[in-house]
PDB file of C-alpha atoms in Angstrom:
ATOM      1  CA  UNK T   1     -19.316  13.840  25.446  1.00 55.00           C
ATOM      2  CA  UNK T   2     -18.292  16.559  23.056  1.00 74.00           C
ATOM      3  CA  UNK T   3     -15.835  14.599  20.948  1.00 92.00           C
ATOM      4  CA  UNK T   4     -12.076  14.891  20.677  1.00 95.00           C
ATOM      5  CA  UNK T   5     -10.791  18.167  22.048  1.00 96.00           C
ATOM      6  CA  UNK T   6      -7.445  19.752  21.206  1.00 97.00           C
ATOM      7  CA  UNK T   7      -5.745  22.710  22.812  1.00 97.00           C
ATOM      8  CA  UNK T   8      -4.636  25.197  21.724  1.00 97.00           C
ATOM      9  CA  UNK T   9      -6.324  25.639  18.374  1.00 96.00           C
ATOM     10  CA  UNK T  10      -3.572  27.895  17.108  1.00 97.00           C
ATOM     11  CA  UNK T  11       0.033  28.382  18.193  1.00 98.00           C
ATOM     12  CA  UNK T  12       2.603  30.797  16.821  1.00 98.00           C
ATOM     13  CA  UNK T  13       6.116  30.285  18.107  1.00 98.00           C
ATOM     14  CA  UNK T  14       9.606  31.444  17.324  1.00 98.00           C
ATOM     15  CA  UNK T  15      12.081  29.032  15.830  1.00 97.00           C
ATOM     16  CA  UNK T  16      13.966  27.192  18.531  1.00 97.00           C
ATOM     17  CA  UNK T  17      11.222  27.363  21.139  1.00 98.00           C
ATOM     18  CA  UNK T  18       9.470  24.333  22.608  1.00 98.00           C
ATOM     19  CA  UNK T  19       5.733  23.812  22.221  1.00 98.00           C
ATOM     20  CA  UNK T  20       3.289  21.379  23.796  1.00 98.00           C
ATOM     21  CA  UNK T  21      -0.145  20.407  22.528  1.00 98.00           C
ATOM     22  CA  UNK T  22      -2.874  18.632  24.442  1.00 98.00           C
ATOM     23  CA  UNK T  23      -5.494  16.169  23.240  1.00 98.00           C
ATOM     24  CA  UNK T  24      -8.510  14.961  25.208  1.00 97.00           C
ATOM     25  CA  UNK T  25     -10.022  11.916  23.499  1.00 96.00           C
ATOM     26  CA  UNK T  26     -13.572  10.666  23.710  1.00 94.00           C
ATOM     27  CA  UNK T  27     -13.767   9.284  27.220  1.00 91.00           C
ATOM     28  CA  UNK T  28     -14.367   5.603  26.521  1.00 87.00           C
ATOM     29  CA  UNK T  29     -11.824   5.370  23.694  1.00 91.00           C
ATOM     30  CA  UNK T  30      -8.630   3.451  24.503  1.00 91.00           C
ATOM     31  CA  UNK T  31      -6.795   4.216  21.268  1.00 92.00           C
ATOM     32  CA  UNK T  32      -5.321   7.627  20.572  1.00 95.00           C
ATOM     33  CA  UNK T  33      -3.494   8.812  17.456  1.00 95.00           C
ATOM     34  CA  UNK T  34      -1.462  11.842  16.476  1.00 96.00           C
ATOM     35  CA  UNK T  35      -1.224  12.972  12.871  1.00 96.00           C
ATOM     36  CA  UNK T  36       0.338  15.904  11.037  1.00 96.00           C
ATOM     37  CA  UNK T  37      -1.290  17.541   8.049  1.00 94.00           C
ATOM     38  CA  UNK T  38       0.315  20.094   5.741  1.00 93.00           C
ATOM     39  CA  UNK T  39      -1.487  22.150   3.135  1.00 88.00           C
ATOM     40  CA  UNK T  40      -2.795  20.067   0.257  1.00 85.00           C
ATOM     41  CA  UNK T  41      -1.771  16.772   1.817  1.00 89.00           C
ATOM     42  CA  UNK T  42      -3.478  14.008   3.682  1.00 92.00           C
ATOM     43  CA  UNK T  43      -2.863  13.403   7.378  1.00 94.00           C
ATOM     44  CA  UNK T  44       0.478  11.689   8.061  1.00 94.00           C
ATOM     45  CA  UNK T  45       0.698   9.240  10.927  1.00 92.00           C
ATOM     46  CA  UNK T  46       2.979  10.264  13.786  1.00 94.00           C
ATOM     47  CA  UNK T  47       2.258   7.960  16.709  1.00 94.00           C
ATOM     48  CA  UNK T  48      -0.356   5.754  18.325  1.00 91.00           C
ATOM     49  CA  UNK T  49      -1.294   4.799  21.897  1.00 93.00           C
ATOM     50  CA  UNK T  50      -3.357   1.983  23.230  1.00 91.00           C
ATOM     51  CA  UNK T  51      -4.252   3.082  26.736  1.00 92.00           C
ATOM     52  CA  UNK T  52      -0.992   4.468  28.143  1.00 92.00           C
ATOM     53  CA  UNK T  53       1.293   2.367  25.942  1.00 92.00           C
ATOM     54  CA  UNK T  54       2.859   4.024  22.905  1.00 91.00           C
ATOM     55  CA  UNK T  55       2.734   1.159  20.407  1.00 88.00           C
ATOM     56  CA  UNK T  56       4.090   2.750  17.258  1.00 86.00           C
ATOM     57  CA  UNK T  57       6.050   5.803  16.195  1.00 89.00           C
ATOM     58  CA  UNK T  58       6.511   6.987  12.664  1.00 89.00           C
ATOM     59  CA  UNK T  59       9.963   7.657  11.259  1.00 86.00           C
ATOM     60  CA  UNK T  60       8.587  11.166  10.718  1.00 80.00           C
ATOM     61  CA  UNK T  61       8.778  11.623  14.475  1.00 83.00           C
ATOM     62  CA  UNK T  62      12.295  12.885  15.020  1.00 87.00           C
ATOM     63  CA  UNK T  63      14.030  12.996  18.392  1.00 91.00           C
ATOM     64  CA  UNK T  64      12.656  16.492  18.879  1.00 95.00           C
ATOM     65  CA  UNK T  65       9.129  15.113  19.087  1.00 96.00           C
ATOM     66  CA  UNK T  66       7.766  13.270  22.123  1.00 95.00           C
ATOM     67  CA  UNK T  67       4.273  12.155  22.983  1.00 96.00           C
ATOM     68  CA  UNK T  68       2.836  10.873  26.227  1.00 96.00           C
ATOM     69  CA  UNK T  69      -0.411   9.509  27.496  1.00 96.00           C
ATOM     70  CA  UNK T  70       0.393   9.038  31.150  1.00 91.00           C
ATOM     71  CA  UNK T  71      -2.887   7.720  32.542  1.00 86.00           C
ATOM     72  CA  UNK T  72      -4.406   6.420  29.348  1.00 85.00           C
ATOM     73  CA  UNK T  73      -6.653   9.430  29.057  1.00 91.00           C
ATOM     74  CA  UNK T  74      -5.394  12.761  27.660  1.00 96.00           C
ATOM     75  CA  UNK T  75      -2.219  12.970  25.625  1.00 97.00           C
ATOM     76  CA  UNK T  76       0.445  15.601  25.016  1.00 98.00           C
ATOM     77  CA  UNK T  77       2.670  16.122  22.010  1.00 98.00           C
ATOM     78  CA  UNK T  78       5.812  18.162  22.594  1.00 97.00           C
ATOM     79  CA  UNK T  79       8.089  19.555  19.932  1.00 97.00           C
ATOM     80  CA  UNK T  80      11.472  20.761  21.131  1.00 97.00           C
ATOM     81  CA  UNK T  81      13.629  23.329  19.304  1.00 97.00           C
ATOM     82  CA  UNK T  82      10.957  24.004  16.715  1.00 97.00           C
ATOM     83  CA  UNK T  83      11.919  24.504  13.082  1.00 96.00           C
ATOM     84  CA  UNK T  84      10.011  26.198  10.287  1.00 96.00           C
ATOM     85  CA  UNK T  85       9.387  22.816   8.725  1.00 95.00           C
ATOM     86  CA  UNK T  86       7.343  21.888  11.783  1.00 96.00           C
ATOM     87  CA  UNK T  87       4.639  24.347  10.728  1.00 97.00           C
ATOM     88  CA  UNK T  88       1.527  22.227  10.114  1.00 96.00           C
ATOM     89  CA  UNK T  89      -1.812  21.196  11.517  1.00 96.00           C
ATOM     90  CA  UNK T  90      -1.424  18.607  14.260  1.00 97.00           C
ATOM     91  CA  UNK T  91      -4.435  16.330  14.505  1.00 96.00           C
ATOM     92  CA  UNK T  92      -5.453  14.015  17.315  1.00 97.00           C
ATOM     93  CA  UNK T  93      -7.929  11.180  16.915  1.00 95.00           C
ATOM     94  CA  UNK T  94      -9.330   8.499  19.169  1.00 94.00           C
ATOM     95  CA  UNK T  95     -11.166   5.239  18.697  1.00 91.00           C
ATOM     96  CA  UNK T  96     -12.594   2.335  20.642  1.00 87.00           C
ATOM     97  CA  UNK T  97     -11.450  -1.286  20.181  1.00 78.00           C
ATOM     98  CA  UNK T  98     -13.648  -1.958  17.203  1.00 73.00           C
ATOM     99  CA  UNK T  99     -14.690   1.513  16.096  1.00 79.00           C
ATOM    100  CA  UNK T 100     -13.606   4.123  13.643  1.00 85.00           C
ATOM    101  CA  UNK T 101     -11.368   7.072  14.490  1.00 90.00           C
ATOM    102  CA  UNK T 102     -12.868  10.415  15.478  1.00 93.00           C
ATOM    103  CA  UNK T 103     -10.737  13.458  14.886  1.00 94.00           C
ATOM    104  CA  UNK T 104     -10.345  16.684  16.778  1.00 95.00           C
ATOM    105  CA  UNK T 105     -10.267  20.109  15.159  1.00 93.00           C
ATOM    106  CA  UNK T 106      -6.492  20.190  15.268  1.00 95.00           C
ATOM    107  CA  UNK T 107      -3.789  22.569  16.485  1.00 97.00           C
ATOM    108  CA  UNK T 108      -2.338  24.801  13.822  1.00 96.00           C
ATOM    109  CA  UNK T 109       1.339  25.461  14.494  1.00 98.00           C
ATOM    110  CA  UNK T 110       3.176  28.315  12.816  1.00 98.00           C
ATOM    111  CA  UNK T 111       6.910  28.593  13.415  1.00 98.00           C
ATOM    112  CA  UNK T 112       8.319  32.028  12.571  1.00 97.00           C
TER     113      UNK T 112
ATOM    114  CA  UNK X   1       4.037  -0.964   2.962  1.00 82.00           C
ATOM    115  CA  UNK X   2       0.373  -0.116   3.196  1.00 87.00           C
ATOM    116  CA  UNK X   3      -0.740   2.843   1.094  1.00 92.00           C
ATOM    117  CA  UNK X   4      -3.736   4.629  -0.398  1.00 95.00           C
ATOM    118  CA  UNK X   5      -3.860   6.297  -3.794  1.00 96.00           C
ATOM    119  CA  UNK X   6      -6.721   8.578  -4.748  1.00 95.00           C
ATOM    120  CA  UNK X   7      -7.392  10.672  -7.797  1.00 89.00           C
ATOM    121  CA  UNK X   8      -5.957  14.137  -7.857  1.00 87.00           C
ATOM    122  CA  UNK X   9      -8.207  17.108  -7.769  1.00 85.00           C
ATOM    123  CA  UNK X  10      -9.637  19.509  -7.893  1.00 94.00           C
ATOM    124  CA  UNK X  11     -12.864  18.071  -9.210  1.00 96.00           C
ATOM    125  CA  UNK X  12     -15.331  20.705 -10.334  1.00 97.00           C
ATOM    126  CA  UNK X  13     -18.936  19.720 -11.000  1.00 97.00           C
ATOM    127  CA  UNK X  14     -22.227  21.436 -11.528  1.00 97.00           C
ATOM    128  CA  UNK X  15     -24.960  20.897  -8.979  1.00 97.00           C
ATOM    129  CA  UNK X  16     -26.873  17.616  -9.508  1.00 96.00           C
ATOM    130  CA  UNK X  17     -24.007  16.034 -11.446  1.00 97.00           C
ATOM    131  CA  UNK X  18     -22.762  12.502 -10.736  1.00 97.00           C
ATOM    132  CA  UNK X  19     -19.619  12.206  -8.642  1.00 97.00           C
ATOM    133  CA  UNK X  20     -16.929   9.552  -8.645  1.00 97.00           C
ATOM    134  CA  UNK X  21     -13.694   9.874  -6.710  1.00 97.00           C
ATOM    135  CA  UNK X  22     -11.362   6.936  -7.283  1.00 97.00           C
ATOM    136  CA  UNK X  23      -9.437   5.286  -4.482  1.00 98.00           C
ATOM    137  CA  UNK X  24      -7.185   2.242  -4.593  1.00 97.00           C
ATOM    138  CA  UNK X  25      -5.164   0.702  -1.818  1.00 96.00           C
ATOM    139  CA  UNK X  26      -2.263  -1.600  -1.035  1.00 94.00           C
ATOM    140  CA  UNK X  27      -2.340  -3.509   2.204  1.00 90.00           C
ATOM    141  CA  UNK X  28      -0.574  -6.551   3.591  1.00 82.00           C
ATOM    142  CA  UNK X  29      -3.478  -7.589   5.790  1.00 77.00           C
ATOM    143  CA  UNK X  30      -7.234  -7.206   5.548  1.00 83.00           C
ATOM    144  CA  UNK X  31      -7.948  -3.513   5.963  1.00 90.00           C
ATOM    145  CA  UNK X  32     -11.044  -1.618   6.887  1.00 91.00           C
ATOM    146  CA  UNK X  33     -11.680   1.209   4.447  1.00 94.00           C
ATOM    147  CA  UNK X  34     -12.963   4.689   5.097  1.00 95.00           C
ATOM    148  CA  UNK X  35     -13.899   7.953   3.466  1.00 97.00           C
ATOM    149  CA  UNK X  36     -13.383  11.072   5.544  1.00 97.00           C
ATOM    150  CA  UNK X  37     -14.531  14.567   4.571  1.00 97.00           C
ATOM    151  CA  UNK X  38     -13.024  17.895   5.557  1.00 94.00           C
ATOM    152  CA  UNK X  39     -15.223  20.945   5.071  1.00 92.00           C
ATOM    153  CA  UNK X  40     -13.549  24.348   4.910  1.00 86.00           C
ATOM    154  CA  UNK X  41     -12.235  25.374   8.306  1.00 82.00           C
ATOM    155  CA  UNK X  42     -13.355  22.168   9.963  1.00 86.00           C
ATOM    156  CA  UNK X  43     -11.807  18.915  11.159  1.00 87.00           C
ATOM    157  CA  UNK X  44     -11.962  15.504   9.534  1.00 93.00           C
ATOM    158  CA  UNK X  45     -15.338  13.782   9.739  1.00 94.00           C
ATOM    159  CA  UNK X  46     -16.041  10.185   8.974  1.00 94.00           C
ATOM    160  CA  UNK X  47     -18.311   9.952   5.929  1.00 97.00           C
ATOM    161  CA  UNK X  48     -18.623   6.191   5.514  1.00 96.00           C
ATOM    162  CA  UNK X  49     -16.774   2.928   6.081  1.00 94.00           C
ATOM    163  CA  UNK X  50     -16.620  -0.714   5.023  1.00 94.00           C
ATOM    164  CA  UNK X  51     -14.900  -3.424   7.005  1.00 90.00           C
ATOM    165  CA  UNK X  52     -14.851  -6.407   4.648  1.00 90.00           C
ATOM    166  CA  UNK X  53     -14.950  -7.316   0.986  1.00 93.00           C
ATOM    167  CA  UNK X  54     -18.174  -6.499  -0.879  1.00 95.00           C
ATOM    168  CA  UNK X  55     -19.454  -4.344   1.978  1.00 95.00           C
ATOM    169  CA  UNK X  56     -21.078  -1.102   0.844  1.00 97.00           C
ATOM    170  CA  UNK X  57     -20.768   1.938   3.044  1.00 96.00           C
ATOM    171  CA  UNK X  58     -23.279   4.726   2.632  1.00 97.00           C
ATOM    172  CA  UNK X  59     -24.133   8.058   4.213  1.00 97.00           C
ATOM    173  CA  UNK X  60     -25.734  11.343   3.095  1.00 95.00           C
ATOM    174  CA  UNK X  61     -26.247   9.969  -0.429  1.00 97.00           C
ATOM    175  CA  UNK X  62     -22.600   8.928  -0.783  1.00 98.00           C
ATOM    176  CA  UNK X  63     -21.689   5.285  -1.371  1.00 98.00           C
ATOM    177  CA  UNK X  64     -18.538   3.221  -1.686  1.00 98.00           C
ATOM    178  CA  UNK X  65     -18.120  -0.551  -2.172  1.00 98.00           C
ATOM    179  CA  UNK X  66     -15.114  -2.497  -0.848  1.00 97.00           C
ATOM    180  CA  UNK X  67     -13.739  -4.317  -3.896  1.00 96.00           C
ATOM    181  CA  UNK X  68     -11.028  -6.743  -2.881  1.00 94.00           C
ATOM    182  CA  UNK X  69     -10.424  -8.035  -6.414  1.00 94.00           C
ATOM    183  CA  UNK X  70      -9.552  -4.569  -7.676  1.00 96.00           C
ATOM    184  CA  UNK X  71      -8.303  -3.220  -4.300  1.00 96.00           C
ATOM    185  CA  UNK X  72     -10.598  -0.229  -4.712  1.00 97.00           C
ATOM    186  CA  UNK X  73     -13.060   1.813  -2.686  1.00 98.00           C
ATOM    187  CA  UNK X  74     -14.407   4.443  -5.051  1.00 98.00           C
ATOM    188  CA  UNK X  75     -16.692   7.146  -3.669  1.00 98.00           C
ATOM    189  CA  UNK X  76     -19.880   7.922  -5.592  1.00 98.00           C
ATOM    190  CA  UNK X  77     -22.864  10.224  -5.291  1.00 98.00           C
ATOM    191  CA  UNK X  78     -25.685  10.435  -7.746  1.00 97.00           C
ATOM    192  CA  UNK X  79     -26.471  14.139  -7.421  1.00 96.00           C
ATOM    193  CA  UNK X  80     -24.046  16.508  -5.751  1.00 97.00           C
ATOM    194  CA  UNK X  81     -24.982  19.720  -3.996  1.00 97.00           C
ATOM    195  CA  UNK X  82     -23.067  22.922  -3.409  1.00 96.00           C
ATOM    196  CA  UNK X  83     -22.846  21.930   0.256  1.00 96.00           C
ATOM    197  CA  UNK X  84     -20.784  18.871  -0.744  1.00 97.00           C
ATOM    198  CA  UNK X  85     -17.859  21.106  -1.607  1.00 97.00           C
ATOM    199  CA  UNK X  86     -15.017  19.845   0.588  1.00 96.00           C
ATOM    200  CA  UNK X  87     -11.862  17.751   0.546  1.00 96.00           C
ATOM    201  CA  UNK X  88     -12.422  13.993   0.568  1.00 97.00           C
ATOM    202  CA  UNK X  89      -9.849  11.580   1.984  1.00 97.00           C
ATOM    203  CA  UNK X  90      -9.748   7.834   1.434  1.00 97.00           C
ATOM    204  CA  UNK X  91      -8.131   5.874   4.273  1.00 95.00           C
ATOM    205  CA  UNK X  92      -7.408   2.359   5.444  1.00 93.00           C
ATOM    206  CA  UNK X  93      -6.770   0.770   8.786  1.00 90.00           C
ATOM    207  CA  UNK X  94      -5.256  -2.660   9.222  1.00 80.00           C
ATOM    208  CA  UNK X  95      -5.965  -4.599  12.405  1.00 64.00           C
ATOM    209  CA  UNK X  96      -5.872  -6.753  14.427  1.00 58.00           C
ATOM    210  CA  UNK X  97      -3.103  -8.113  12.178  1.00 51.00           C
ATOM    211  CA  UNK X  98      -1.799  -4.552  11.863  1.00 53.00           C
ATOM    212  CA  UNK X  99      -1.391  -1.692  14.265  1.00 60.00           C
ATOM    213  CA  UNK X 100      -4.769  -0.054  13.690  1.00 75.00           C
ATOM    214  CA  UNK X 101      -3.165   3.153  12.480  1.00 84.00           C
ATOM    215  CA  UNK X 102      -4.983   4.945   9.708  1.00 90.00           C
ATOM    216  CA  UNK X 103      -3.241   5.615   6.420  1.00 92.00           C
ATOM    217  CA  UNK X 104      -4.688   8.400   4.304  1.00 95.00           C
ATOM    218  CA  UNK X 105      -4.593   9.363   0.666  1.00 95.00           C
ATOM    219  CA  UNK X 106      -3.595  12.858  -0.328  1.00 95.00           C
ATOM    220  CA  UNK X 107      -7.197  14.063  -0.596  1.00 96.00           C
ATOM    221  CA  UNK X 108      -9.395  15.161  -3.483  1.00 96.00           C
ATOM    222  CA  UNK X 109     -10.893  18.623  -3.434  1.00 96.00           C
ATOM    223  CA  UNK X 110     -14.456  18.798  -4.751  1.00 97.00           C
ATOM    224  CA  UNK X 111     -16.003  22.062  -5.826  1.00 96.00           C
ATOM    225  CA  UNK X 112     -19.677  22.082  -6.749  1.00 97.00           C
ATOM    226  CA  UNK X 113     -21.023  25.049  -8.667  1.00 97.00           C
ATOM    227  CA  UNK X 114     -24.632  26.233  -8.460  1.00 94.00           C
TER     228      UNK X 114
END
């Protein structure tokens, strides 16, 4: 297994467009997390799945954001009607029941 | 709510100097504590962890001890190298009493000069 994989690595979009990011976790991991990181800051929690169930969503996650993990494997994060303030690195991580979180390389979103 | 506070950077040291990066936490349950490192242009990597009070995590010459009485998890290394230059993040995770999400500090940038 090659670790947590995120696609795309970079995305430039115009304001108002929709974007979707994909995360493939480590195969035996049942927990999956999405984080957002802006320059000079630590990762901020967005949402968390255990298998296919979305157990927690941050207040940071406005109605324009939606995440899914339909079969308890890969996950997608969609941002509708993007705004310049959405520009950030979006990080995905996964973990097993008792293990630590492993992070992907992230998707860097730039909204112009 | 749960939170992590770590010392602001940047921290600039000469090679072979002693490193301490302070981290304190607030948690309603009994957290596990972590240090993650982010090298330039790379993703977050787990450096070390401790899951209960008085545990010492260690890796690559770095150490941190889980101090419940002072709610701290300070990162130390006896002799830093240029290759240690990176951003270091302290984090906690509370579970099973919590939701297992990870809460991060703002990061401390370390620059080691040859």
